[in-house]
Amino acid sequence: MRLPGTPHECGPLLELGWLSRQLDLGHPVDEGVDTIAVERIVGSVQRGRDFDACWRPLNDRLTKRLSDIEAANPRGLDEPIDVIRVDRAYFVIDGHKRVALAHRTGRAFLDARIRRVPSSFAVSPEIDEDAILRTARESEFRRHSGMALALPDVRFALTETDGYGELFSSVQVHAIEMSERLGRVVGRQELARDWYATVYAPTVADARSRIGRLIDSSTDADIFLAIHRQRVAWWGSECDAIDCAAQELLVERQMAAAREGSLLGRLRGSREDRPADRLLLPLIDADGR
């Protein structure tokens, strides 16, 4: 989350409170004292407005204070800082100036008193804000749709974060159709497994077989959403079936002049430099890996 006054070339200092709200993090527990790499200290618990992500001070008063400390007490860096660990990343509770001075002087390690916050997602020093926001939305989709419990290892990496509502709408429509067919209200987990097996996976497989290389760089969720939008747009016509929707998508892709305006063109153009495995934060398994 970019804060006012943060230099754009370096980016904002990540705030633990914001990350915790996005990823629904647990409560901190004591982990002890250890030596940690300065490069793995990526944020702050409550001082995100004082430093940027390169740990440069954002006001003149703090800049002067750091210079005074460096001149008067160079051994101050030996005092342990207090941090909270989230997977492989650290957030400073106390010791922000020591971290800033470590960056300024090129010091690679600092002693730290560590508290750990449990996380279901992998968090690294290279953490990306877009991936955090996308993971938060995807997590909500998996929770409300029943996917989190029914298919815990299946992920839905969408380029457009706003598309998760459309995915959920597809699940809701399937819930109505499935309940009418079975003559009863189906539970979320049963619904999730059936939607994935009879709607989502077949749609993606059919699109890949028909369009092939034109969508190789797209995620399964992106492909499904593009097909879903085509079918919704053609609802009630002769072209609301999957095979026709896939054909229409192919035609759009082939129209070079309208590439930026087509669903698949936007889908591909926004992802060309973004590997699918970086769209979402990876899940951490029961062993913490």
PDB file of C-alpha atoms in Angstrom:
ATOM      1  CA  MET A   1       0.000   0.000   0.000  1.00  0.00           C
ATOM      2  CA  ARG A   2       1.698   3.210  -1.188  1.00  0.00           C
ATOM      3  CA  LEU A   3       1.712   5.948   1.416  1.00  0.00           C
ATOM      4  CA  PRO A   4       1.813   9.722   0.810  1.00  0.00           C
ATOM      5  CA  GLY A   5       5.354  10.979   0.339  1.00  0.00           C
ATOM      6  CA  THR A   6       6.802   7.587  -0.579  1.00  0.00           C
ATOM      7  CA  PRO A   7       9.322   7.783  -3.465  1.00  0.00           C
ATOM      8  CA  HIS A   8       7.985   5.915  -6.474  1.00  0.00           C
ATOM      9  CA  GLU A   9      11.375   4.588  -7.561  1.00  0.00           C
ATOM     10  CA  CYS A  10      11.783   2.610  -4.354  1.00  0.00           C
ATOM     11  CA  GLY A  11       8.238   1.916  -3.290  1.00  0.00           C
ATOM     12  CA  PRO A  12       6.488   1.934   0.069  1.00  0.00           C
ATOM     13  CA  LEU A  13       7.543   0.149   3.208  1.00  0.00           C
ATOM     14  CA  LEU A  14       5.138  -2.723   3.692  1.00  0.00           C
ATOM     15  CA  GLU A  15       2.925  -2.420   6.758  1.00  0.00           C
ATOM     16  CA  LEU A  16       2.183  -5.561   8.769  1.00  0.00           C
ATOM     17  CA  GLY A  17      -1.330  -4.397   9.673  1.00  0.00           C
ATOM     18  CA  TRP A  18      -2.300  -4.101   6.002  1.00  0.00           C
ATOM     19  CA  LEU A  19      -0.714  -7.465   5.154  1.00  0.00           C
ATOM     20  CA  SER A  20      -2.454  -9.099   8.107  1.00  0.00           C
ATOM     21  CA  ARG A  21      -5.855  -7.835   6.972  1.00  0.00           C
ATOM     22  CA  GLN A  22      -5.297  -9.060   3.430  1.00  0.00           C
ATOM     23  CA  LEU A  23      -4.024 -12.528   4.324  1.00  0.00           C
ATOM     24  CA  ASP A  24      -5.937 -13.045   7.595  1.00  0.00           C
ATOM     25  CA  LEU A  25      -2.757 -13.701   9.551  1.00  0.00           C
ATOM     26  CA  GLY A  26      -2.715 -15.306  12.998  1.00  0.00           C
ATOM     27  CA  HIS A  27      -1.509 -13.956  16.343  1.00  0.00           C
ATOM     28  CA  PRO A  28       2.232 -13.597  17.087  1.00  0.00           C
ATOM     29  CA  VAL A  29       4.089 -16.092  19.268  1.00  0.00           C
ATOM     30  CA  ASP A  30       7.600 -15.747  20.718  1.00  0.00           C
ATOM     31  CA  GLU A  31      10.341 -17.453  18.740  1.00  0.00           C
ATOM     32  CA  GLY A  32      13.514 -16.327  20.512  1.00  0.00           C
ATOM     33  CA  VAL A  33      16.658 -14.427  19.550  1.00  0.00           C
ATOM     34  CA  ASP A  34      18.523 -15.014  16.291  1.00  0.00           C
ATOM     35  CA  THR A  35      20.666 -13.285  13.677  1.00  0.00           C
ATOM     36  CA  ILE A  36      18.665 -12.317  10.605  1.00  0.00           C
ATOM     37  CA  ALA A  37      19.533 -11.018   7.132  1.00  0.00           C
ATOM     38  CA  VAL A  38      18.852  -7.307   6.694  1.00  0.00           C
ATOM     39  CA  GLU A  39      17.566  -7.961   3.170  1.00  0.00           C
ATOM     40  CA  ARG A  40      14.725 -10.026   4.636  1.00  0.00           C
ATOM     41  CA  ILE A  41      13.414  -7.098   6.694  1.00  0.00           C
ATOM     42  CA  VAL A  42      10.667  -5.833   4.394  1.00  0.00           C
ATOM     43  CA  GLY A  43       8.320  -3.795   6.543  1.00  0.00           C
ATOM     44  CA  SER A  44       7.195  -2.197   9.760  1.00  0.00           C
ATOM     45  CA  VAL A  45       4.507  -2.790  12.345  1.00  0.00           C
ATOM     46  CA  GLN A  46       3.627   0.903  12.696  1.00  0.00           C
ATOM     47  CA  ARG A  47       6.203   3.208  11.091  1.00  0.00           C
ATOM     48  CA  GLY A  48       5.500   2.825   7.367  1.00  0.00           C
ATOM     49  CA  ARG A  49       5.218   6.594   7.003  1.00  0.00           C
ATOM     50  CA  ASP A  50       8.762   7.230   8.267  1.00  0.00           C
ATOM     51  CA  PHE A  51      10.780   5.111   5.819  1.00  0.00           C
ATOM     52  CA  ASP A  52      10.494   3.897   2.238  1.00  0.00           C
ATOM     53  CA  ALA A  53      11.135   0.298   1.157  1.00  0.00           C
ATOM     54  CA  CYS A  54      14.873   1.045   0.823  1.00  0.00           C
ATOM     55  CA  TRP A  55      14.814   2.153   4.465  1.00  0.00           C
ATOM     56  CA  ARG A  56      15.538   5.756   3.570  1.00  0.00           C
ATOM     57  CA  PRO A  57      13.978   8.312   5.973  1.00  0.00           C
ATOM     58  CA  LEU A  58      11.037  10.268   4.577  1.00  0.00           C
ATOM     59  CA  ASN A  59      11.568  13.491   6.545  1.00  0.00           C
ATOM     60  CA  ASP A  60      14.492  15.794   7.287  1.00  0.00           C
ATOM     61  CA  ARG A  61      14.231  15.422  11.054  1.00  0.00           C
ATOM     62  CA  LEU A  62      14.681  11.666  10.853  1.00  0.00           C
ATOM     63  CA  THR A  63      17.519  12.025   8.340  1.00  0.00           C
ATOM     64  CA  LYS A  64      19.434  14.256  10.757  1.00  0.00           C
ATOM     65  CA  ARG A  65      18.693  11.924  13.663  1.00  0.00           C
ATOM     66  CA  LEU A  66      20.180   8.964  11.778  1.00  0.00           C
ATOM     67  CA  SER A  67      23.308  10.955  10.953  1.00  0.00           C
ATOM     68  CA  ASP A  68      23.721  11.950  14.598  1.00  0.00           C
ATOM     69  CA  ILE A  69      23.330   8.340  15.793  1.00  0.00           C
ATOM     70  CA  GLU A  70      25.800   7.071  13.206  1.00  0.00           C
ATOM     71  CA  ALA A  71      28.391   9.645  14.269  1.00  0.00           C
ATOM     72  CA  ALA A  72      27.903   9.251  18.023  1.00  0.00           C
ATOM     73  CA  ASN A  73      27.300   5.532  18.488  1.00  0.00           C
ATOM     74  CA  PRO A  74      28.410   3.283  15.616  1.00  0.00           C
ATOM     75  CA  ARG A  75      28.196   0.242  17.936  1.00  0.00           C
ATOM     76  CA  GLY A  76      24.475   0.811  18.409  1.00  0.00           C
ATOM     77  CA  LEU A  77      23.838  -1.626  15.564  1.00  0.00           C
ATOM     78  CA  ASP A  78      24.954  -4.442  17.869  1.00  0.00           C
ATOM     79  CA  GLU A  79      21.832  -4.063  20.004  1.00  0.00           C
ATOM     80  CA  PRO A  80      19.079  -6.531  18.995  1.00  0.00           C
ATOM     81  CA  ILE A  81      16.042  -5.185  17.204  1.00  0.00           C
ATOM     82  CA  ASP A  82      12.504  -6.513  17.749  1.00  0.00           C
ATOM     83  CA  VAL A  83      10.723  -8.023  14.754  1.00  0.00           C
ATOM     84  CA  ILE A  84       7.745 -10.114  13.724  1.00  0.00           C
ATOM     85  CA  ARG A  85       8.386 -12.894  11.216  1.00  0.00           C
ATOM     86  CA  VAL A  86       5.840 -13.858   8.562  1.00  0.00           C
ATOM     87  CA  ASP A  87       7.222 -16.899   6.756  1.00  0.00           C
ATOM     88  CA  ARG A  88      10.574 -15.632   5.323  1.00  0.00           C
ATOM     89  CA  ALA A  89       9.963 -11.893   5.792  1.00  0.00           C
ATOM     90  CA  TYR A  90      10.446  -9.682   8.854  1.00  0.00           C
ATOM     91  CA  PHE A  91       8.563  -6.606  10.097  1.00  0.00           C
ATOM     92  CA  VAL A  92      10.143  -4.233  12.607  1.00  0.00           C
ATOM     93  CA  ILE A  93       8.487  -3.520  15.952  1.00  0.00           C
ATOM     94  CA  ASP A  94      11.428  -1.612  17.461  1.00  0.00           C
ATOM     95  CA  GLY A  95      14.773  -0.768  15.864  1.00  0.00           C
ATOM     96  CA  HIS A  96      13.772   1.029  12.665  1.00  0.00           C
ATOM     97  CA  LYS A  97      16.757   3.380  12.840  1.00  0.00           C
ATOM     98  CA  ARG A  98      19.159   0.457  13.325  1.00  0.00           C
ATOM     99  CA  VAL A  99      17.753  -1.183  10.201  1.00  0.00           C
ATOM    100  CA  ALA A 100      18.063   2.087   8.273  1.00  0.00           C
ATOM    101  CA  LEU A 101      21.673   2.487   9.433  1.00  0.00           C
ATOM    102  CA  ALA A 102      22.425  -1.118   8.506  1.00  0.00           C
ATOM    103  CA  HIS A 103      21.297  -0.340   4.956  1.00  0.00           C
ATOM    104  CA  ARG A 104      23.300   2.889   4.928  1.00  0.00           C
ATOM    105  CA  THR A 105      26.499   1.202   6.145  1.00  0.00           C
ATOM    106  CA  GLY A 106      26.128  -2.016   4.159  1.00  0.00           C
ATOM    107  CA  ARG A 107      25.669  -4.294   7.164  1.00  0.00           C
ATOM    108  CA  ALA A 108      24.195  -7.626   6.079  1.00  0.00           C
ATOM    109  CA  PHE A 109      22.973  -9.087   9.407  1.00  0.00           C
ATOM    110  CA  LEU A 110      21.394  -7.903  12.639  1.00  0.00           C
ATOM    111  CA  ASP A 111      20.566  -9.646  15.889  1.00  0.00           C
ATOM    112  CA  ALA A 112      16.832  -9.724  16.579  1.00  0.00           C
ATOM    113  CA  ARG A 113      14.245 -10.778  19.133  1.00  0.00           C
ATOM    114  CA  ILE A 114      11.698 -12.570  16.989  1.00  0.00           C
ATOM    115  CA  ARG A 115       7.981 -13.169  17.246  1.00  0.00           C
ATOM    116  CA  ARG A 116       6.323 -15.290  14.551  1.00  0.00           C
ATOM    117  CA  VAL A 117       2.887 -14.795  12.999  1.00  0.00           C
ATOM    118  CA  PRO A 118       1.431 -17.963  11.401  1.00  0.00           C
ATOM    119  CA  SER A 119       0.506 -17.623   7.724  1.00  0.00           C
ATOM    120  CA  SER A 120      -1.204 -19.916   5.233  1.00  0.00           C
ATOM    121  CA  PHE A 121       0.739 -18.246   2.426  1.00  0.00           C
ATOM    122  CA  ALA A 122       4.420 -18.000   1.581  1.00  0.00           C
ATOM    123  CA  VAL A 123       5.784 -14.486   2.142  1.00  0.00           C
ATOM    124  CA  SER A 124       9.264 -13.695   0.838  1.00  0.00           C
ATOM    125  CA  PRO A 125      11.428 -10.541   0.712  1.00  0.00           C
ATOM    126  CA  GLU A 126      10.430 -10.245  -2.967  1.00  0.00           C
ATOM    127  CA  ILE A 127       6.757 -10.020  -2.031  1.00  0.00           C
ATOM    128  CA  ASP A 128       4.622  -8.198  -4.579  1.00  0.00           C
ATOM    129  CA  GLU A 129       1.697  -5.956  -3.607  1.00  0.00           C
ATOM    130  CA  ASP A 130      -0.402  -7.071  -6.582  1.00  0.00           C
ATOM    131  CA  ALA A 131       0.126 -10.709  -5.644  1.00  0.00           C
ATOM    132  CA  ILE A 132      -1.005  -9.941  -2.078  1.00  0.00           C
ATOM    133  CA  LEU A 133      -4.197  -8.239  -3.242  1.00  0.00           C
ATOM    134  CA  ARG A 134      -4.922 -10.960  -5.785  1.00  0.00           C
ATOM    135  CA  THR A 135      -4.299 -13.680  -3.198  1.00  0.00           C
ATOM    136  CA  ALA A 136      -6.697 -11.978  -0.792  1.00  0.00           C
ATOM    137  CA  ARG A 137      -9.454 -11.909  -3.413  1.00  0.00           C
ATOM    138  CA  GLU A 138      -8.750 -15.469  -4.521  1.00  0.00           C
ATOM    139  CA  SER A 139      -8.825 -16.611  -0.906  1.00  0.00           C
ATOM    140  CA  GLU A 140     -12.269 -15.064  -0.446  1.00  0.00           C
ATOM    141  CA  PHE A 141     -13.507 -16.791  -3.595  1.00  0.00           C
ATOM    142  CA  ARG A 142     -12.203 -20.160  -2.446  1.00  0.00           C
ATOM    143  CA  ARG A 143     -13.711 -19.680   1.035  1.00  0.00           C
ATOM    144  CA  HIS A 144     -17.188 -18.557  -0.046  1.00  0.00           C
ATOM    145  CA  SER A 145     -17.454 -21.054  -2.915  1.00  0.00           C
ATOM    146  CA  GLY A 146     -16.364 -24.039  -0.816  1.00  0.00           C
ATOM    147  CA  MET A 147     -13.210 -24.617  -2.869  1.00  0.00           C
ATOM    148  CA  ALA A 148     -10.924 -24.043   0.121  1.00  0.00           C
ATOM    149  CA  LEU A 149     -12.292 -27.131   1.884  1.00  0.00           C
ATOM    150  CA  ALA A 150     -13.317 -29.272  -1.097  1.00  0.00           C
ATOM    151  CA  LEU A 151     -10.187 -28.702  -3.226  1.00  0.00           C
ATOM    152  CA  PRO A 152      -7.590 -27.064  -0.941  1.00  0.00           C
ATOM    153  CA  ASP A 153      -4.679 -27.456  -3.378  1.00  0.00           C
ATOM    154  CA  VAL A 154      -6.476 -25.961  -6.399  1.00  0.00           C
ATOM    155  CA  ARG A 155      -5.702 -22.294  -7.086  1.00  0.00           C
ATOM    156  CA  PHE A 156      -7.460 -19.796  -9.329  1.00  0.00           C
ATOM    157  CA  ALA A 157      -4.922 -17.271 -10.626  1.00  0.00           C
ATOM    158  CA  LEU A 158      -6.819 -14.457 -12.321  1.00  0.00           C
ATOM    159  CA  THR A 159      -5.039 -11.517 -13.912  1.00  0.00           C
ATOM    160  CA  GLU A 160      -8.007  -9.262 -13.151  1.00  0.00           C
ATOM    161  CA  THR A 161      -8.785  -9.183  -9.449  1.00  0.00           C
ATOM    162  CA  ASP A 162     -12.322  -7.959 -10.181  1.00  0.00           C
ATOM    163  CA  GLY A 163     -12.983 -11.240 -11.988  1.00  0.00           C
ATOM    164  CA  TYR A 164     -13.327 -13.278  -8.799  1.00  0.00           C
ATOM    165  CA  GLY A 165     -16.868 -12.027  -8.342  1.00  0.00           C
ATOM    166  CA  GLU A 166     -17.700 -13.369 -11.795  1.00  0.00           C
ATOM    167  CA  LEU A 167     -16.181 -16.731 -10.930  1.00  0.00           C
ATOM    168  CA  PHE A 168     -18.333 -16.856  -7.819  1.00  0.00           C
ATOM    169  CA  SER A 169     -21.417 -15.982  -9.876  1.00  0.00           C
ATOM    170  CA  SER A 170     -20.694 -18.998 -12.060  1.00  0.00           C
ATOM    171  CA  VAL A 171     -20.599 -21.196  -8.960  1.00  0.00           C
ATOM    172  CA  GLN A 172     -23.885 -19.695  -7.731  1.00  0.00           C
ATOM    173  CA  VAL A 173     -25.640 -20.384 -11.029  1.00  0.00           C
ATOM    174  CA  HIS A 174     -24.367 -23.954 -10.907  1.00  0.00           C
ATOM    175  CA  ALA A 175     -25.716 -24.268  -7.348  1.00  0.00           C
ATOM    176  CA  ILE A 176     -29.230 -23.430  -8.555  1.00  0.00           C
ATOM    177  CA  GLU A 177     -29.038 -25.814 -11.504  1.00  0.00           C
ATOM    178  CA  MET A 178     -27.562 -28.623  -9.406  1.00  0.00           C
ATOM    179  CA  SER A 179     -30.119 -28.196  -6.615  1.00  0.00           C
ATOM    180  CA  GLU A 180     -32.996 -28.267  -9.100  1.00  0.00           C
ATOM    181  CA  ARG A 181     -31.582 -31.380 -10.769  1.00  0.00           C
ATOM    182  CA  LEU A 182     -31.110 -33.245  -7.475  1.00  0.00           C
ATOM    183  CA  GLY A 183     -34.245 -31.937  -5.803  1.00  0.00           C
ATOM    184  CA  ARG A 184     -32.373 -30.701  -2.726  1.00  0.00           C
ATOM    185  CA  VAL A 185     -30.068 -27.946  -1.569  1.00  0.00           C
ATOM    186  CA  VAL A 186     -26.459 -29.019  -2.089  1.00  0.00           C
ATOM    187  CA  GLY A 187     -23.682 -28.254   0.405  1.00  0.00           C
ATOM    188  CA  ARG A 188     -20.779 -25.989  -0.498  1.00  0.00           C
ATOM    189  CA  GLN A 189     -18.147 -28.713  -0.698  1.00  0.00           C
ATOM    190  CA  GLU A 190     -20.308 -30.956  -2.877  1.00  0.00           C
ATOM    191  CA  LEU A 191     -21.137 -27.963  -5.054  1.00  0.00           C
ATOM    192  CA  ALA A 192     -17.495 -26.916  -5.326  1.00  0.00           C
ATOM    193  CA  ARG A 193     -16.320 -30.359  -6.412  1.00  0.00           C
ATOM    194  CA  ASP A 194     -19.115 -30.685  -8.981  1.00  0.00           C
ATOM    195  CA  TRP A 195     -18.609 -27.172 -10.422  1.00  0.00           C
ATOM    196  CA  TYR A 196     -14.896 -27.779 -10.776  1.00  0.00           C
ATOM    197  CA  ALA A 197     -15.328 -31.218 -12.361  1.00  0.00           C
ATOM    198  CA  THR A 198     -18.270 -30.508 -14.670  1.00  0.00           C
ATOM    199  CA  VAL A 199     -17.986 -26.793 -15.477  1.00  0.00           C
ATOM    200  CA  TYR A 200     -14.566 -25.295 -14.789  1.00  0.00           C
ATOM    201  CA  ALA A 201     -12.143 -28.054 -15.827  1.00  0.00           C
ATOM    202  CA  PRO A 202     -14.028 -29.088 -19.011  1.00  0.00           C
ATOM    203  CA  THR A 203     -14.336 -25.459 -20.137  1.00  0.00           C
ATOM    204  CA  VAL A 204     -10.599 -24.870 -19.746  1.00  0.00           C
ATOM    205  CA  ALA A 205      -9.681 -28.168 -21.421  1.00  0.00           C
ATOM    206  CA  ASP A 206     -12.008 -27.517 -24.366  1.00  0.00           C
ATOM    207  CA  ALA A 207     -10.676 -23.991 -24.868  1.00  0.00           C
ATOM    208  CA  ARG A 208      -7.063 -25.155 -24.790  1.00  0.00           C
ATOM    209  CA  SER A 209      -7.769 -27.917 -27.309  1.00  0.00           C
ATOM    210  CA  ARG A 210      -9.573 -25.546 -29.699  1.00  0.00           C
ATOM    211  CA  ILE A 211      -7.417 -22.430 -29.431  1.00  0.00           C
ATOM    212  CA  GLY A 212      -4.122 -24.058 -28.485  1.00  0.00           C
ATOM    213  CA  ARG A 213      -0.991 -21.966 -28.619  1.00  0.00           C
ATOM    214  CA  LEU A 214      -2.909 -18.681 -28.677  1.00  0.00           C
ATOM    215  CA  ILE A 215      -3.682 -19.061 -24.980  1.00  0.00           C
ATOM    216  CA  ASP A 216      -0.674 -21.080 -23.780  1.00  0.00           C
ATOM    217  CA  SER A 217       0.532 -18.185 -21.631  1.00  0.00           C
ATOM    218  CA  SER A 218      -2.849 -17.687 -19.949  1.00  0.00           C
ATOM    219  CA  THR A 219      -3.826 -19.205 -16.626  1.00  0.00           C
ATOM    220  CA  ASP A 220      -6.694 -21.681 -16.406  1.00  0.00           C
ATOM    221  CA  ALA A 221      -8.758 -19.159 -14.447  1.00  0.00           C
ATOM    222  CA  ASP A 222      -8.169 -16.451 -17.067  1.00  0.00           C
ATOM    223  CA  ILE A 223      -9.258 -18.825 -19.817  1.00  0.00           C
ATOM    224  CA  PHE A 224     -12.384 -19.888 -17.949  1.00  0.00           C
ATOM    225  CA  LEU A 225     -13.349 -16.271 -17.207  1.00  0.00           C
ATOM    226  CA  ALA A 226     -12.908 -15.255 -20.855  1.00  0.00           C
ATOM    227  CA  ILE A 227     -15.111 -18.142 -22.020  1.00  0.00           C
ATOM    228  CA  HIS A 228     -17.630 -17.444 -19.252  1.00  0.00           C
ATOM    229  CA  ARG A 229     -17.926 -13.807 -20.342  1.00  0.00           C
ATOM    230  CA  GLN A 230     -18.471 -14.862 -23.938  1.00  0.00           C
ATOM    231  CA  ARG A 231     -21.242 -17.246 -22.926  1.00  0.00           C
ATOM    232  CA  VAL A 232     -22.931 -14.615 -20.749  1.00  0.00           C
ATOM    233  CA  ALA A 233     -22.765 -12.104 -23.599  1.00  0.00           C
ATOM    234  CA  TRP A 234     -24.343 -14.639 -25.998  1.00  0.00           C
ATOM    235  CA  TRP A 235     -26.834 -16.016 -23.454  1.00  0.00           C
ATOM    236  CA  GLY A 236     -30.128 -17.110 -25.017  1.00  0.00           C
ATOM    237  CA  SER A 237     -28.659 -17.326 -28.517  1.00  0.00           C
ATOM    238  CA  GLU A 238     -27.314 -20.216 -30.532  1.00  0.00           C
ATOM    239  CA  CYS A 239     -23.813 -19.333 -29.333  1.00  0.00           C
ATOM    240  CA  ASP A 240     -24.022 -19.727 -25.581  1.00  0.00           C
ATOM    241  CA  ALA A 241     -22.429 -23.200 -25.694  1.00  0.00           C
ATOM    242  CA  ILE A 242     -18.775 -23.716 -24.764  1.00  0.00           C
ATOM    243  CA  ASP A 243     -17.638 -24.705 -28.273  1.00  0.00           C
ATOM    244  CA  CYS A 244     -19.213 -21.633 -29.859  1.00  0.00           C
ATOM    245  CA  ALA A 245     -17.896 -19.331 -27.157  1.00  0.00           C
ATOM    246  CA  ALA A 246     -14.397 -20.720 -27.712  1.00  0.00           C
ATOM    247  CA  GLN A 247     -14.731 -20.112 -31.450  1.00  0.00           C
ATOM    248  CA  GLU A 248     -15.833 -16.539 -30.871  1.00  0.00           C
ATOM    249  CA  LEU A 249     -12.853 -16.029 -28.580  1.00  0.00           C
ATOM    250  CA  LEU A 250     -10.534 -17.363 -31.270  1.00  0.00           C
ATOM    251  CA  VAL A 251     -11.992 -14.963 -33.840  1.00  0.00           C
ATOM    252  CA  GLU A 252     -11.440 -12.046 -31.505  1.00  0.00           C
ATOM    253  CA  ARG A 253      -7.827 -13.083 -30.957  1.00  0.00           C
ATOM    254  CA  GLN A 254      -7.194 -13.294 -34.658  1.00  0.00           C
ATOM    255  CA  MET A 255      -8.486  -9.793 -35.333  1.00  0.00           C
ATOM    256  CA  ALA A 256      -5.213  -7.920 -34.935  1.00  0.00           C
ATOM    257  CA  ALA A 257      -6.810  -4.528 -35.426  1.00  0.00           C
ATOM    258  CA  ALA A 258      -9.150  -5.148 -32.495  1.00  0.00           C
ATOM    259  CA  ARG A 259      -6.585  -6.948 -30.341  1.00  0.00           C
ATOM    260  CA  GLU A 260      -6.621  -4.426 -27.503  1.00  0.00           C
ATOM    261  CA  GLY A 261     -10.385  -4.455 -27.370  1.00  0.00           C
ATOM    262  CA  SER A 262     -10.845  -8.216 -27.350  1.00  0.00           C
ATOM    263  CA  LEU A 263     -11.210 -10.242 -24.186  1.00  0.00           C
ATOM    264  CA  LEU A 264      -8.350 -12.531 -25.036  1.00  0.00           C
ATOM    265  CA  GLY A 265      -6.171  -9.677 -26.244  1.00  0.00           C
ATOM    266  CA  ARG A 266      -6.517  -7.899 -22.897  1.00  0.00           C
ATOM    267  CA  LEU A 267      -6.065 -11.213 -21.154  1.00  0.00           C
ATOM    268  CA  ARG A 268      -2.782 -11.923 -22.958  1.00  0.00           C
ATOM    269  CA  GLY A 269      -1.482  -8.390 -23.140  1.00  0.00           C
ATOM    270  CA  SER A 270      -1.687  -7.893 -19.384  1.00  0.00           C
ATOM    271  CA  ARG A 271       0.166 -11.120 -18.650  1.00  0.00           C
ATOM    272  CA  GLU A 272       2.960 -11.327 -21.202  1.00  0.00           C
ATOM    273  CA  ASP A 273       5.618 -10.291 -18.691  1.00  0.00           C
ATOM    274  CA  ARG A 274       4.002 -11.892 -15.660  1.00  0.00           C
ATOM    275  CA  PRO A 275       4.594 -15.643 -15.046  1.00  0.00           C
ATOM    276  CA  ALA A 276       1.474 -17.455 -13.835  1.00  0.00           C
ATOM    277  CA  ASP A 277       3.232 -18.769 -10.720  1.00  0.00           C
ATOM    278  CA  ARG A 278       3.835 -15.182  -9.543  1.00  0.00           C
ATOM    279  CA  LEU A 279       0.225 -14.051  -9.709  1.00  0.00           C
ATOM    280  CA  LEU A 280      -0.617 -15.602  -6.323  1.00  0.00           C
ATOM    281  CA  LEU A 281       1.314 -16.219  -3.112  1.00  0.00           C
ATOM    282  CA  PRO A 282       2.019 -19.968  -2.784  1.00  0.00           C
ATOM    283  CA  LEU A 283       0.270 -21.920  -0.070  1.00  0.00           C
ATOM    284  CA  ILE A 284       2.310 -23.235   2.850  1.00  0.00           C
ATOM    285  CA  ASP A 285       1.680 -26.902   3.617  1.00  0.00           C
ATOM    286  CA  ALA A 286       1.235 -28.440   7.053  1.00  0.00           C
ATOM    287  CA  ASP A 287       5.023 -28.775   7.486  1.00  0.00           C
ATOM    288  CA  GLY A 288       5.535 -25.057   6.846  1.00  0.00           C
ATOM    289  CA  ARG A 289       7.013 -25.472   3.378  1.00  0.00           C
TER     290      ARG A 289
END
